[in-house]
Amino acid sequence: MRIDKFLWSIRFYKTRSIATEEIKKNRVSIGTSAVKSSKEVKEGDTIKIRKNQIDYKIKVIQIPKSRIGAKLVPLHIQDVTDKEQYELLKLRKMSQDYYRNKGEGRPTKKDRREMDDYVGNDIASDFTDWDDFFGETDNEEENAD
């Protein structure tokens, strides 16, 4: 099976074209040499993949016939990635600043929901009589008659 099709079929990449692009950028190699999309994958090969700034290593156990479900992936590959790589990934995720700086732009949807939870919906429930809320009185109705 071609390596681009193999990486797509074991769900390492979402589409086959993305897998092909990554191979062209020399982010995929078998052993120590970079490969082309047409390179055939064999059982027992060790594939090195650079994705999300992490160097993954997978060993091919079995070649699937077509794209497989996520639960069946461990039957076809064995993950031999160094534990340090996963620790680096975890540290990078923790160190990222997901929020904008104070005073920059409108609140995000998440920010708005947090503000609504903090303030609560007490304001809307207190004003059920809209005439009282807007200050209209019975005097205005009497003057109209």
Coordinates of C-alpha atoms in Angstrom, one line a residue:
M1 CA 0.0 0.0 0.0
R2 CA 1.2 3.5 -0.8
I3 CA 2.4 5.5 2.3
D4 CA 0.0 8.4 1.7
K5 CA -2.9 6.0 1.6
F6 CA -1.6 4.1 4.6
L7 CA -1.3 7.2 6.8
W8 CA -4.8 8.2 5.8
S9 CA -6.2 4.7 6.4
I10 CA -4.8 4.5 9.9
R11 CA -6.3 7.9 10.6
F12 CA -3.1 9.7 11.1
Y13 CA -4.2 12.4 8.7
K14 CA -7.8 13.4 8.0
T15 CA -7.5 13.3 4.2
R16 CA -5.2 11.6 1.8
S17 CA -4.3 14.9 0.2
I18 CA -3.1 16.3 3.6
A19 CA -1.0 13.2 4.0
T20 CA 0.5 13.7 0.5
E21 CA 1.3 17.4 1.3
E22 CA 3.1 16.4 4.5
I23 CA 5.1 13.8 2.6
K24 CA 6.1 16.4 0.0
K25 CA 7.3 18.7 2.8
N26 CA 9.7 15.8 4.0
R27 CA 7.9 15.4 7.3
V28 CA 7.5 11.6 6.8
S29 CA 10.3 9.1 6.5
I30 CA 10.7 5.3 6.6
G31 CA 13.8 4.5 8.5
T32 CA 16.3 7.3 7.9
S33 CA 15.3 8.3 4.4
A34 CA 12.6 10.7 3.3
V35 CA 10.0 9.1 1.1
K36 CA 7.7 10.0 -1.8
S37 CA 3.9 9.5 -1.7
S38 CA 4.2 6.4 -4.0
K39 CA 6.6 4.5 -1.6
E40 CA 5.2 1.2 -0.7
V41 CA 4.7 0.4 3.0
K42 CA 5.6 -3.1 4.3
E43 CA 4.9 -4.9 7.5
G44 CA 7.7 -4.3 10.0
D45 CA 8.6 -0.8 8.7
T46 CA 9.1 2.0 11.2
I47 CA 7.7 5.3 10.0
K48 CA 8.8 8.6 11.5
I49 CA 6.3 11.5 11.2
R50 CA 6.7 15.1 12.2
K51 CA 3.3 16.5 13.2
N52 CA 2.4 19.4 15.5
Q53 CA 6.1 19.9 16.3
I54 CA 6.3 16.3 17.7
D55 CA 8.3 13.4 16.1
Y56 CA 6.0 10.4 16.1
K57 CA 7.3 6.9 15.4
I58 CA 5.0 4.1 14.4
K59 CA 5.7 0.5 13.6
V60 CA 3.6 -1.2 10.9
I61 CA 2.1 -4.5 12.2
Q62 CA -0.4 -5.1 9.5
I63 CA -1.5 -3.4 6.3
P64 CA -5.2 -2.5 6.3
K65 CA -7.3 -3.1 3.1
S66 CA -9.0 0.4 3.4
R67 CA -9.6 3.1 5.9
I68 CA -10.4 1.6 9.3
G69 CA -12.2 2.7 12.4
A70 CA -10.4 4.3 15.2
K71 CA -10.8 1.3 17.5
L72 CA -9.1 -1.0 15.0
V73 CA -6.0 1.2 14.6
P74 CA -4.0 -0.6 17.4
L75 CA -4.3 -3.8 15.4
H76 CA -2.4 -2.3 12.5
I77 CA 0.2 -0.1 14.1
Q78 CA 2.3 0.1 17.2
D79 CA 3.2 3.5 18.7
V80 CA 6.9 3.6 19.6
T81 CA 7.1 7.4 20.0
D82 CA 9.4 8.5 22.8
K83 CA 7.6 9.6 26.0
E84 CA 9.6 12.8 26.0
Q85 CA 7.8 13.8 22.8
Y86 CA 4.4 13.5 24.5
E87 CA 5.6 15.4 27.5
L88 CA 6.8 18.2 25.1
L89 CA 3.3 18.2 23.6
K90 CA 1.7 18.4 27.0
L91 CA 3.9 21.3 28.0
R92 CA 3.2 23.2 24.8
K93 CA -0.5 22.9 25.3
M94 CA -0.3 24.1 28.9
S95 CA 1.9 27.1 28.0
Q96 CA -0.2 28.4 25.2
D97 CA -2.1 31.6 25.9
Y98 CA -5.6 31.0 24.6
Y99 CA -7.1 34.3 25.7
R100 CA -6.6 37.7 24.2
N101 CA -5.1 40.6 26.1
K102 CA -7.3 42.8 28.2
G103 CA -9.0 45.5 26.2
E104 CA -8.4 43.9 22.8
G105 CA -11.6 43.5 20.8
R106 CA -15.0 42.2 21.7
P107 CA -15.5 39.4 24.2
T108 CA -15.5 35.9 22.8
K109 CA -18.5 33.7 23.1
K110 CA -16.8 31.9 26.0
D111 CA -16.1 35.2 27.7
R112 CA -19.8 36.3 27.3
R113 CA -21.1 33.0 28.8
E114 CA -18.7 33.4 31.7
M115 CA -19.9 36.9 32.3
D116 CA -23.6 35.8 32.1
D117 CA -22.9 33.0 34.6
Y118 CA -21.2 35.5 36.9
V119 CA -23.9 38.2 36.7
G120 CA -26.7 35.7 36.5
N121 CA -30.1 36.1 34.9
D122 CA -31.6 37.8 38.0
I123 CA -32.0 41.1 36.2
A124 CA -34.4 39.8 33.5
S125 CA -36.5 37.9 36.0
D126 CA -37.0 41.0 38.3
F127 CA -38.7 43.0 35.5
T128 CA -41.6 40.9 34.5
D129 CA -43.9 44.0 34.3
W130 CA -42.5 45.9 31.4
D131 CA -44.8 48.9 32.0
D132 CA -43.2 49.4 35.4
F133 CA -39.8 48.8 33.9
F134 CA -40.2 51.6 31.3
G135 CA -41.8 53.9 33.8
E136 CA -45.2 54.1 32.2
T137 CA -48.0 54.8 34.7
D138 CA -51.7 54.7 34.8
N139 CA -51.8 58.5 34.6
E140 CA -50.8 58.4 30.9
E141 CA -53.6 56.1 30.1
E142 CA -56.1 58.4 32.0
N143 CA -54.8 61.4 30.0
A144 CA -55.5 59.6 26.8
D145 CA -59.2 59.1 27.6

